[in-house]
């Protein structure tokens, strides 16, 4: 003799009702404003604008580091000018006012990297530039989590380029 099926007296909401409620809640959350680029309150810059300005400033500081190394070691010009030109492009991509690439590198270094702070040997100067590139690439990679889409893609691209620069700067040191 077969057993009778259990009684269908369900208490509480049905599975379809729960799924519909969860989907509706997800839609409501997706439609809310999360303040990516429109976070301007009382004229304060958004997180994306601050990140872009910080990235431009970082690129300009790195450019000054290149200029200081080139001023102290003009024999490195052939090797460093293409990398310096890329740093100029990065600074302008972030909205900075970097100088145009120059073959003479006569720009005056800033207080952050002066010619006296550049190591005496060319290999040490290259190692210092590589460390600066690597550190900046790491900071930019971490900043990706806090910025919206297009700026995140730009930061990722520039961080990858910086890592490539660090490799190229240390390539002969091995």
Short mmCIF file of N, CA and C in Angstrom, two decimals:
data_model
loop_
_atom_site.label_atom_id
_atom_site.label_comp_id
_atom_site.label_asym_id
_atom_site.label_seq_id
_atom_site.Cartn_x
_atom_site.Cartn_y
_atom_site.Cartn_z
N UNK A 1 0.83 -1.16 0.00
CA UNK A 1 0.00 0.00 0.00
C UNK A 1 0.89 1.25 0.00
N UNK A 2 0.69 2.15 -0.99
CA UNK A 2 1.51 3.35 -1.07
C UNK A 2 1.14 4.35 0.03
N UNK A 3 2.14 5.09 0.39
CA UNK A 3 1.90 6.12 1.41
C UNK A 3 1.22 7.31 0.77
N UNK A 4 0.33 7.96 1.48
CA UNK A 4 -0.34 9.14 0.92
C UNK A 4 0.64 10.32 0.92
N UNK A 5 0.50 11.23 -0.04
CA UNK A 5 1.38 12.41 -0.09
C UNK A 5 1.16 13.29 1.16
N UNK A 6 2.18 14.00 1.56
CA UNK A 6 2.02 14.87 2.73
C UNK A 6 1.05 16.00 2.42
N UNK A 7 0.42 16.48 3.45
CA UNK A 7 -0.53 17.58 3.23
C UNK A 7 0.21 18.84 2.76
N UNK A 8 -0.41 19.63 1.90
CA UNK A 8 0.18 20.85 1.31
C UNK A 8 -0.27 22.09 2.06
N UNK A 9 -0.15 22.09 3.32
CA UNK A 9 -0.51 23.28 4.07
C UNK A 9 0.77 24.06 4.37
N UNK A 10 1.11 24.95 3.46
CA UNK A 10 2.30 25.77 3.61
C UNK A 10 1.96 27.05 4.33
N UNK A 11 2.82 27.41 5.23
CA UNK A 11 2.63 28.69 5.91
C UNK A 11 3.75 29.62 5.46
N UNK A 12 3.48 30.85 5.32
CA UNK A 12 4.48 31.81 4.90
C UNK A 12 4.45 32.04 3.40
N UNK A 13 5.36 32.86 2.92
CA UNK A 13 5.36 33.21 1.49
C UNK A 13 5.87 32.06 0.63
N UNK A 14 5.41 32.05 -0.59
CA UNK A 14 5.84 31.02 -1.54
C UNK A 14 7.17 31.41 -2.16
N UNK A 15 7.81 30.43 -2.79
CA UNK A 15 9.11 30.64 -3.40
C UNK A 15 9.06 31.72 -4.48
N UNK A 16 8.02 31.73 -5.30
CA UNK A 16 7.90 32.74 -6.35
C UNK A 16 7.81 34.14 -5.76
N UNK A 17 7.09 34.27 -4.69
CA UNK A 17 6.96 35.58 -4.05
C UNK A 17 8.30 36.06 -3.53
N UNK A 18 9.08 35.16 -2.94
CA UNK A 18 10.39 35.55 -2.43
C UNK A 18 11.33 35.96 -3.56
N UNK A 19 11.32 35.19 -4.66
CA UNK A 19 12.18 35.52 -5.79
C UNK A 19 11.79 36.85 -6.42
N UNK A 20 10.50 37.09 -6.54
CA UNK A 20 10.05 38.36 -7.10
C UNK A 20 10.43 39.53 -6.20
N UNK A 21 10.33 39.34 -4.89
CA UNK A 21 10.71 40.39 -3.95
C UNK A 21 12.21 40.67 -4.02
N UNK A 22 13.02 39.60 -4.12
CA UNK A 22 14.47 39.78 -4.19
C UNK A 22 14.86 40.49 -5.48
N UNK A 23 14.21 40.12 -6.59
CA UNK A 23 14.51 40.78 -7.86
C UNK A 23 14.12 42.25 -7.82
N UNK A 24 12.98 42.55 -7.22
CA UNK A 24 12.55 43.94 -7.10
C UNK A 24 13.50 44.76 -6.24
N UNK A 25 13.97 44.15 -5.16
CA UNK A 25 14.91 44.86 -4.29
C UNK A 25 16.22 45.13 -5.03
N UNK A 26 16.67 44.15 -5.82
CA UNK A 26 17.91 44.34 -6.58
C UNK A 26 17.75 45.46 -7.60
N UNK A 27 16.59 45.55 -8.23
CA UNK A 27 16.35 46.63 -9.18
C UNK A 27 16.35 47.99 -8.50
N UNK A 28 15.75 48.06 -7.32
CA UNK A 28 15.72 49.32 -6.60
C UNK A 28 17.12 49.76 -6.18
N UNK A 29 17.93 48.82 -5.74
CA UNK A 29 19.29 49.15 -5.35
C UNK A 29 20.09 49.58 -6.57
N UNK A 30 19.90 48.92 -7.71
CA UNK A 30 20.61 49.27 -8.93
C UNK A 30 20.22 50.63 -9.46
N UNK A 31 19.02 51.08 -9.16
CA UNK A 31 18.56 52.37 -9.66
C UNK A 31 18.94 53.53 -8.76
N UNK A 32 19.41 53.24 -7.57
CA UNK A 32 19.76 54.33 -6.67
C UNK A 32 21.04 55.00 -7.15
N UNK A 33 21.22 56.24 -6.78
CA UNK A 33 22.43 56.96 -7.18
C UNK A 33 23.54 56.58 -6.22
N UNK A 34 24.68 56.22 -6.79
CA UNK A 34 25.81 55.86 -5.94
C UNK A 34 26.86 56.94 -5.92
N UNK A 35 26.67 58.03 -6.65
CA UNK A 35 27.55 59.19 -6.54
C UNK A 35 28.90 59.02 -7.18
N UNK A 36 28.99 58.26 -8.28
CA UNK A 36 30.28 58.07 -8.93
C UNK A 36 30.91 59.39 -9.33
N UNK A 37 30.29 60.08 -10.27
CA UNK A 37 30.86 61.32 -10.76
C UNK A 37 30.05 62.53 -10.32
N UNK A 38 28.85 62.32 -9.82
CA UNK A 38 27.98 63.43 -9.47
C UNK A 38 27.97 63.64 -7.96
N UNK A 39 29.12 63.51 -7.32
CA UNK A 39 29.22 63.62 -5.88
C UNK A 39 29.50 65.05 -5.45
N UNK A 40 29.29 66.01 -6.32
CA UNK A 40 29.59 67.39 -5.99
C UNK A 40 28.54 67.93 -5.03
N UNK A 41 28.98 68.23 -3.82
CA UNK A 41 28.11 68.86 -2.85
C UNK A 41 28.77 70.15 -2.43
N UNK A 42 28.09 71.23 -2.62
CA UNK A 42 28.57 72.56 -2.26
C UNK A 42 29.90 72.88 -2.90
N UNK A 43 30.08 72.45 -4.16
CA UNK A 43 31.27 72.81 -4.90
C UNK A 43 32.49 71.96 -4.63
N UNK A 44 32.37 70.92 -3.79
CA UNK A 44 33.55 70.09 -3.52
C UNK A 44 33.75 69.11 -4.68
N UNK A 45 35.01 68.80 -5.01
CA UNK A 45 35.27 67.90 -6.14
C UNK A 45 34.89 66.47 -5.79
N UNK A 46 34.49 65.71 -6.80
CA UNK A 46 34.12 64.32 -6.58
C UNK A 46 35.36 63.48 -6.35
N UNK A 47 35.15 62.27 -5.92
CA UNK A 47 36.27 61.35 -5.68
C UNK A 47 37.04 61.11 -6.98
N UNK A 48 36.33 61.02 -8.08
CA UNK A 48 36.98 60.79 -9.38
C UNK A 48 37.84 61.99 -9.76
N UNK A 49 37.34 63.19 -9.54
CA UNK A 49 38.12 64.40 -9.86
C UNK A 49 39.36 64.49 -8.99
N UNK A 50 39.23 64.14 -7.72
CA UNK A 50 40.39 64.16 -6.82
C UNK A 50 41.41 63.11 -7.25
N UNK A 51 40.94 61.93 -7.63
CA UNK A 51 41.85 60.87 -8.08
C UNK A 51 42.56 61.27 -9.37
N UNK A 52 41.84 61.90 -10.27
CA UNK A 52 42.44 62.35 -11.53
C UNK A 52 43.50 63.43 -11.26
N UNK A 53 43.19 64.37 -10.38
CA UNK A 53 44.16 65.43 -10.05
C UNK A 53 45.39 64.84 -9.36
N UNK A 54 45.18 63.85 -8.48
CA UNK A 54 46.29 63.20 -7.80
C UNK A 54 47.16 62.46 -8.80
N UNK A 55 46.53 61.78 -9.76
CA UNK A 55 47.29 61.04 -10.78
C UNK A 55 48.08 61.99 -11.66
N UNK A 56 47.51 63.13 -12.01
CA UNK A 56 48.23 64.13 -12.81
C UNK A 56 49.42 64.67 -12.04
N UNK A 57 49.22 64.97 -10.76
CA UNK A 57 50.31 65.47 -9.92
C UNK A 57 51.41 64.43 -9.76
N UNK A 58 51.03 63.17 -9.57
CA UNK A 58 52.02 62.10 -9.45
C UNK A 58 52.85 61.98 -10.73
N UNK A 59 52.19 62.07 -11.88
CA UNK A 59 52.92 61.99 -13.15
C UNK A 59 53.85 63.18 -13.32
N UNK A 60 53.41 64.36 -12.92
CA UNK A 60 54.27 65.53 -13.03
C UNK A 60 55.47 65.42 -12.09
N UNK A 61 55.28 64.86 -10.90
CA UNK A 61 56.41 64.65 -9.98
C UNK A 61 57.39 63.63 -10.56
N UNK A 62 56.85 62.58 -11.18
CA UNK A 62 57.71 61.58 -11.81
C UNK A 62 58.49 62.21 -12.97
N UNK A 63 57.83 63.07 -13.70
CA UNK A 63 58.49 63.78 -14.80
C UNK A 63 59.66 64.63 -14.28
N UNK A 64 59.46 65.27 -13.15
CA UNK A 64 60.53 66.06 -12.55
C UNK A 64 61.69 65.16 -12.10
N UNK A 65 61.35 63.95 -11.66
CA UNK A 65 62.40 62.99 -11.30
C UNK A 65 63.21 62.62 -12.54
N UNK A 66 62.53 62.36 -13.65
CA UNK A 66 63.23 62.09 -14.92
C UNK A 66 64.13 63.27 -15.30
N UNK A 67 63.60 64.49 -15.18
CA UNK A 67 64.38 65.67 -15.55
C UNK A 67 65.62 65.82 -14.67
N UNK A 68 65.48 65.52 -13.37
CA UNK A 68 66.63 65.62 -12.47
C UNK A 68 67.69 64.59 -12.84
N UNK A 69 67.27 63.38 -13.17
CA UNK A 69 68.23 62.34 -13.56
C UNK A 69 68.90 62.73 -14.87
N UNK A 70 68.14 63.24 -15.81
CA UNK A 70 68.72 63.66 -17.09
C UNK A 70 69.68 64.83 -16.92
N UNK A 71 69.39 65.73 -16.00
CA UNK A 71 70.29 66.86 -15.75
C UNK A 71 71.59 66.38 -15.11
N UNK A 72 71.50 65.39 -14.24
CA UNK A 72 72.69 64.89 -13.56
C UNK A 72 73.49 63.90 -14.42
N UNK A 73 72.78 63.19 -15.30
CA UNK A 73 73.42 62.17 -16.13
C UNK A 73 72.96 62.32 -17.58
N UNK A 74 73.49 63.30 -18.31
CA UNK A 74 73.05 63.53 -19.69
C UNK A 74 73.35 62.36 -20.62
N UNK A 75 74.24 61.48 -20.24
CA UNK A 75 74.55 60.32 -21.08
C UNK A 75 73.38 59.34 -21.14
N UNK A 76 72.42 59.46 -20.24
CA UNK A 76 71.26 58.57 -20.22
C UNK A 76 70.11 59.08 -21.09
N UNK A 77 70.32 60.21 -21.76
CA UNK A 77 69.23 60.85 -22.51
C UNK A 77 68.62 59.92 -23.56
N UNK A 78 69.44 59.23 -24.30
CA UNK A 78 68.91 58.35 -25.35
C UNK A 78 68.01 57.27 -24.77
N UNK A 79 68.36 56.78 -23.62
CA UNK A 79 67.58 55.72 -22.98
C UNK A 79 66.33 56.25 -22.29
N UNK A 80 66.43 57.44 -21.70
CA UNK A 80 65.33 57.95 -20.88
C UNK A 80 64.31 58.80 -21.63
N UNK A 81 64.70 59.43 -22.72
CA UNK A 81 63.77 60.33 -23.43
C UNK A 81 62.46 59.64 -23.85
N UNK A 82 62.49 58.42 -24.41
CA UNK A 82 61.21 57.79 -24.77
C UNK A 82 60.32 57.54 -23.55
N UNK A 83 60.91 57.14 -22.43
CA UNK A 83 60.13 56.90 -21.22
C UNK A 83 59.60 58.22 -20.65
N UNK A 84 60.43 59.26 -20.71
CA UNK A 84 60.00 60.57 -20.25
C UNK A 84 58.83 61.07 -21.08
N UNK A 85 58.90 60.87 -22.39
CA UNK A 85 57.82 61.30 -23.28
C UNK A 85 56.50 60.59 -22.92
N UNK A 86 56.59 59.33 -22.53
CA UNK A 86 55.39 58.61 -22.11
C UNK A 86 54.83 59.19 -20.81
N UNK A 87 55.70 59.55 -19.90
CA UNK A 87 55.26 60.16 -18.64
C UNK A 87 54.57 61.49 -18.92
N UNK A 88 55.06 62.25 -19.89
CA UNK A 88 54.40 63.50 -20.29
C UNK A 88 52.99 63.19 -20.80
N UNK A 89 52.88 62.16 -21.63
CA UNK A 89 51.55 61.78 -22.15
C UNK A 89 50.62 61.36 -21.02
N UNK A 90 51.16 60.64 -20.05
CA UNK A 90 50.33 60.21 -18.91
C UNK A 90 49.82 61.42 -18.13
N UNK A 91 50.71 62.37 -17.87
CA UNK A 91 50.30 63.56 -17.12
C UNK A 91 49.21 64.33 -17.86
N UNK A 92 49.37 64.49 -19.16
CA UNK A 92 48.35 65.23 -19.92
C UNK A 92 47.05 64.43 -20.04
N UNK A 93 47.13 63.11 -20.06
CA UNK A 93 45.92 62.29 -20.11
C UNK A 93 45.09 62.45 -18.84
N UNK A 94 45.76 62.72 -17.73
CA UNK A 94 45.05 62.93 -16.47
C UNK A 94 44.65 64.39 -16.28
N UNK A 95 44.99 65.24 -17.24
CA UNK A 95 44.62 66.64 -17.15
C UNK A 95 45.70 67.53 -16.58
N UNK A 96 46.91 67.01 -16.45
CA UNK A 96 48.02 67.79 -15.93
C UNK A 96 48.57 68.72 -17.00
N UNK A 97 49.48 69.58 -16.59
CA UNK A 97 50.08 70.52 -17.53
C UNK A 97 51.56 70.21 -17.66
N UNK A 98 51.87 69.00 -18.06
CA UNK A 98 53.26 68.58 -18.20
C UNK A 98 53.90 69.27 -19.40
N UNK A 99 55.20 69.45 -19.31
CA UNK A 99 55.91 70.08 -20.42
C UNK A 99 56.07 69.08 -21.55
N UNK A 100 56.34 69.60 -22.73
CA UNK A 100 56.54 68.75 -23.90
C UNK A 100 57.87 67.99 -23.77
N UNK A 101 57.97 66.84 -24.44
CA UNK A 101 59.24 66.12 -24.39
C UNK A 101 60.36 66.97 -24.96
N UNK A 102 61.49 66.96 -24.28
CA UNK A 102 62.62 67.74 -24.77
C UNK A 102 63.85 66.86 -24.81
N UNK A 103 64.73 67.12 -25.74
CA UNK A 103 65.93 66.31 -25.84
C UNK A 103 67.04 66.86 -24.96
N UNK A 104 66.85 68.04 -24.40
CA UNK A 104 67.90 68.62 -23.59
C UNK A 104 67.66 68.47 -22.10
N UNK A 105 66.41 68.30 -21.70
CA UNK A 105 66.04 68.13 -20.29
C UNK A 105 66.62 69.24 -19.42
N UNK A 106 66.34 70.48 -19.78
CA UNK A 106 66.85 71.60 -19.01
C UNK A 106 65.82 72.13 -18.02
N UNK A 107 64.71 71.44 -17.89
CA UNK A 107 63.69 71.89 -16.95
C UNK A 107 64.25 71.84 -15.53
N UNK A 108 63.85 72.81 -14.73
CA UNK A 108 64.38 72.84 -13.38
C UNK A 108 63.65 71.82 -12.52
N UNK A 109 64.37 70.95 -11.84
CA UNK A 109 63.74 69.96 -10.99
C UNK A 109 63.07 70.61 -9.80
N UNK A 110 62.06 69.95 -9.28
CA UNK A 110 61.32 70.51 -8.15
C UNK A 110 62.07 70.22 -6.86
N UNK A 111 61.51 70.69 -5.78
CA UNK A 111 62.11 70.44 -4.48
C UNK A 111 62.01 68.96 -4.11
N UNK A 112 61.00 68.25 -4.67
CA UNK A 112 60.84 66.84 -4.34
C UNK A 112 61.98 65.99 -4.88
N UNK A 113 62.49 66.31 -6.03
CA UNK A 113 63.63 65.60 -6.61
C UNK A 113 64.58 66.63 -7.18
N UNK A 114 65.61 66.94 -6.47
CA UNK A 114 66.57 67.92 -6.98
C UNK A 114 67.77 67.19 -7.56
N UNK A 115 68.55 67.90 -8.33
CA UNK A 115 69.72 67.30 -8.95
C UNK A 115 70.69 66.78 -7.91
N UNK A 116 70.75 67.40 -6.75
CA UNK A 116 71.64 66.92 -5.69
C UNK A 116 71.14 65.62 -5.08
N UNK A 117 69.84 65.34 -5.19
CA UNK A 117 69.28 64.11 -4.64
C UNK A 117 69.46 62.92 -5.58
N UNK A 118 69.89 63.16 -6.79
CA UNK A 118 70.10 62.10 -7.76
C UNK A 118 71.40 61.37 -7.41
N UNK A 119 71.38 60.04 -7.39
CA UNK A 119 72.61 59.29 -7.09
C UNK A 119 73.74 59.64 -8.07
N UNK A 120 74.96 59.47 -7.60
CA UNK A 120 76.13 59.85 -8.39
C UNK A 120 76.36 58.94 -9.58
N UNK A 121 75.99 57.68 -9.47
CA UNK A 121 76.22 56.77 -10.59
C UNK A 121 74.95 56.63 -11.42
N UNK A 122 75.14 56.40 -12.69
CA UNK A 122 74.00 56.26 -13.60
C UNK A 122 73.15 55.04 -13.23
N UNK A 123 73.78 53.95 -12.85
CA UNK A 123 73.02 52.74 -12.52
C UNK A 123 72.16 52.95 -11.27
N UNK A 124 72.68 53.68 -10.30
CA UNK A 124 71.88 53.99 -9.12
C UNK A 124 70.74 54.95 -9.45
N UNK A 125 70.99 55.88 -10.35
CA UNK A 125 69.95 56.82 -10.77
C UNK A 125 68.83 56.07 -11.49
N UNK A 126 69.20 55.11 -12.34
CA UNK A 126 68.19 54.30 -13.03
C UNK A 126 67.41 53.45 -12.04
N UNK A 127 68.09 52.91 -11.05
CA UNK A 127 67.41 52.12 -10.03
C UNK A 127 66.42 52.98 -9.24
N UNK A 128 66.80 54.22 -8.95
CA UNK A 128 65.89 55.13 -8.27
C UNK A 128 64.67 55.46 -9.10
N UNK A 129 64.87 55.69 -10.40
CA UNK A 129 63.74 55.94 -11.30
C UNK A 129 62.83 54.71 -11.38
N UNK A 130 63.45 53.53 -11.46
CA UNK A 130 62.66 52.29 -11.52
C UNK A 130 61.83 52.12 -10.26
N UNK A 131 62.41 52.41 -9.11
CA UNK A 131 61.67 52.30 -7.85
C UNK A 131 60.51 53.30 -7.82
N UNK A 132 60.75 54.51 -8.31
CA UNK A 132 59.67 55.52 -8.36
C UNK A 132 58.56 55.07 -9.29
N UNK A 133 58.92 54.53 -10.44
CA UNK A 133 57.90 54.04 -11.40
C UNK A 133 57.11 52.88 -10.77
N UNK A 134 57.80 51.96 -10.14
CA UNK A 134 57.15 50.79 -9.55
C UNK A 134 56.20 51.20 -8.42
N UNK A 135 56.66 52.11 -7.57
CA UNK A 135 55.83 52.58 -6.47
C UNK A 135 54.57 53.29 -6.97
N UNK A 136 54.73 54.12 -7.98
CA UNK A 136 53.59 54.83 -8.55
C UNK A 136 52.63 53.86 -9.23
N UNK A 137 53.16 52.87 -9.92
CA UNK A 137 52.30 51.87 -10.57
C UNK A 137 51.49 51.11 -9.52
N UNK A 138 52.11 50.78 -8.41
CA UNK A 138 51.40 50.07 -7.34
C UNK A 138 50.30 50.93 -6.73
N UNK A 139 50.59 52.21 -6.49
CA UNK A 139 49.56 53.11 -5.94
C UNK A 139 48.39 53.26 -6.90
N UNK A 140 48.69 53.35 -8.19
CA UNK A 140 47.61 53.49 -9.18
C UNK A 140 46.79 52.22 -9.27
N UNK A 141 47.42 51.09 -9.16
CA UNK A 141 46.67 49.82 -9.20
C UNK A 141 45.72 49.73 -8.01
N UNK A 142 46.14 50.21 -6.85
CA UNK A 142 45.27 50.20 -5.67
C UNK A 142 44.13 51.20 -5.81
N UNK A 143 44.38 52.30 -6.49
CA UNK A 143 43.36 53.34 -6.66
C UNK A 143 42.24 52.92 -7.60
N UNK A 144 42.45 51.86 -8.36
CA UNK A 144 41.43 51.40 -9.30
C UNK A 144 40.10 51.07 -8.63
N UNK A 145 40.17 50.62 -7.39
CA UNK A 145 38.96 50.22 -6.68
C UNK A 145 38.05 51.38 -6.31
N UNK A 146 38.60 52.58 -6.31
CA UNK A 146 37.86 53.73 -5.82
C UNK A 146 37.38 54.70 -6.89
N UNK A 147 37.58 54.37 -8.17
CA UNK A 147 37.21 55.30 -9.23
C UNK A 147 36.27 54.62 -10.23
N UNK A 148 35.48 55.42 -10.95
CA UNK A 148 34.55 54.87 -11.93
C UNK A 148 35.26 54.36 -13.19
N UNK A 149 34.51 53.69 -14.03
CA UNK A 149 34.96 52.96 -15.21
C UNK A 149 36.07 53.54 -16.05
N UNK A 150 35.83 54.65 -16.72
CA UNK A 150 36.81 55.17 -17.68
C UNK A 150 38.10 55.60 -17.00
N UNK A 151 38.00 56.23 -15.85
CA UNK A 151 39.19 56.62 -15.11
C UNK A 151 39.93 55.38 -14.61
N UNK A 152 39.20 54.36 -14.21
CA UNK A 152 39.84 53.11 -13.77
C UNK A 152 40.61 52.47 -14.91
N UNK A 153 40.04 52.49 -16.10
CA UNK A 153 40.75 51.93 -17.26
C UNK A 153 42.02 52.74 -17.57
N UNK A 154 41.93 54.05 -17.47
CA UNK A 154 43.10 54.89 -17.70
C UNK A 154 44.18 54.62 -16.65
N UNK A 155 43.76 54.53 -15.39
CA UNK A 155 44.72 54.23 -14.32
C UNK A 155 45.37 52.87 -14.53
N UNK A 156 44.58 51.89 -14.95
CA UNK A 156 45.13 50.55 -15.18
C UNK A 156 46.15 50.57 -16.30
N UNK A 157 45.84 51.29 -17.36
CA UNK A 157 46.75 51.37 -18.50
C UNK A 157 48.05 52.06 -18.12
N UNK A 158 47.94 53.16 -17.39
CA UNK A 158 49.13 53.91 -17.00
C UNK A 158 49.93 53.13 -15.95
N UNK A 159 49.25 52.41 -15.07
CA UNK A 159 49.97 51.58 -14.09
C UNK A 159 50.74 50.47 -14.80
N UNK A 160 50.14 49.88 -15.81
CA UNK A 160 50.84 48.84 -16.58
C UNK A 160 52.04 49.44 -17.31
N UNK A 161 51.88 50.62 -17.87
CA UNK A 161 53.00 51.28 -18.54
C UNK A 161 54.12 51.58 -17.55
N UNK A 162 53.76 52.02 -16.35
CA UNK A 162 54.75 52.30 -15.32
C UNK A 162 55.52 51.06 -14.91
N UNK A 163 54.81 49.94 -14.81
CA UNK A 163 55.49 48.68 -14.49
C UNK A 163 56.44 48.29 -15.62
N UNK A 164 56.03 48.54 -16.85
CA UNK A 164 56.91 48.28 -17.99
C UNK A 164 58.13 49.18 -17.98
N UNK A 165 57.93 50.45 -17.60
CA UNK A 165 59.05 51.37 -17.49
C UNK A 165 60.04 50.89 -16.43
N UNK A 166 59.50 50.44 -15.29
CA UNK A 166 60.38 49.95 -14.22
C UNK A 166 61.21 48.77 -14.71
N UNK A 167 60.59 47.90 -15.47
CA UNK A 167 61.34 46.76 -16.03
C UNK A 167 62.43 47.26 -16.99
N UNK A 168 62.07 48.15 -17.88
CA UNK A 168 63.04 48.64 -18.85
C UNK A 168 64.20 49.38 -18.18
N UNK A 169 63.91 50.06 -17.08
CA UNK A 169 64.95 50.80 -16.38
C UNK A 169 65.93 49.88 -15.64
N UNK A 170 65.48 48.69 -15.29
CA UNK A 170 66.34 47.75 -14.57
C UNK A 170 66.81 46.61 -15.43
N UNK A 171 66.50 46.63 -16.69
CA UNK A 171 66.80 45.52 -17.59
C UNK A 171 68.28 45.19 -17.64
N UNK A 172 69.15 46.18 -17.69
CA UNK A 172 70.60 45.94 -17.79
C UNK A 172 71.25 45.64 -16.44
N UNK A 173 70.52 45.85 -15.36
CA UNK A 173 71.10 45.68 -14.03
C UNK A 173 71.22 44.21 -13.62
N UNK A 174 70.64 43.32 -14.39
CA UNK A 174 70.64 41.91 -14.01
C UNK A 174 71.92 41.21 -14.29
#
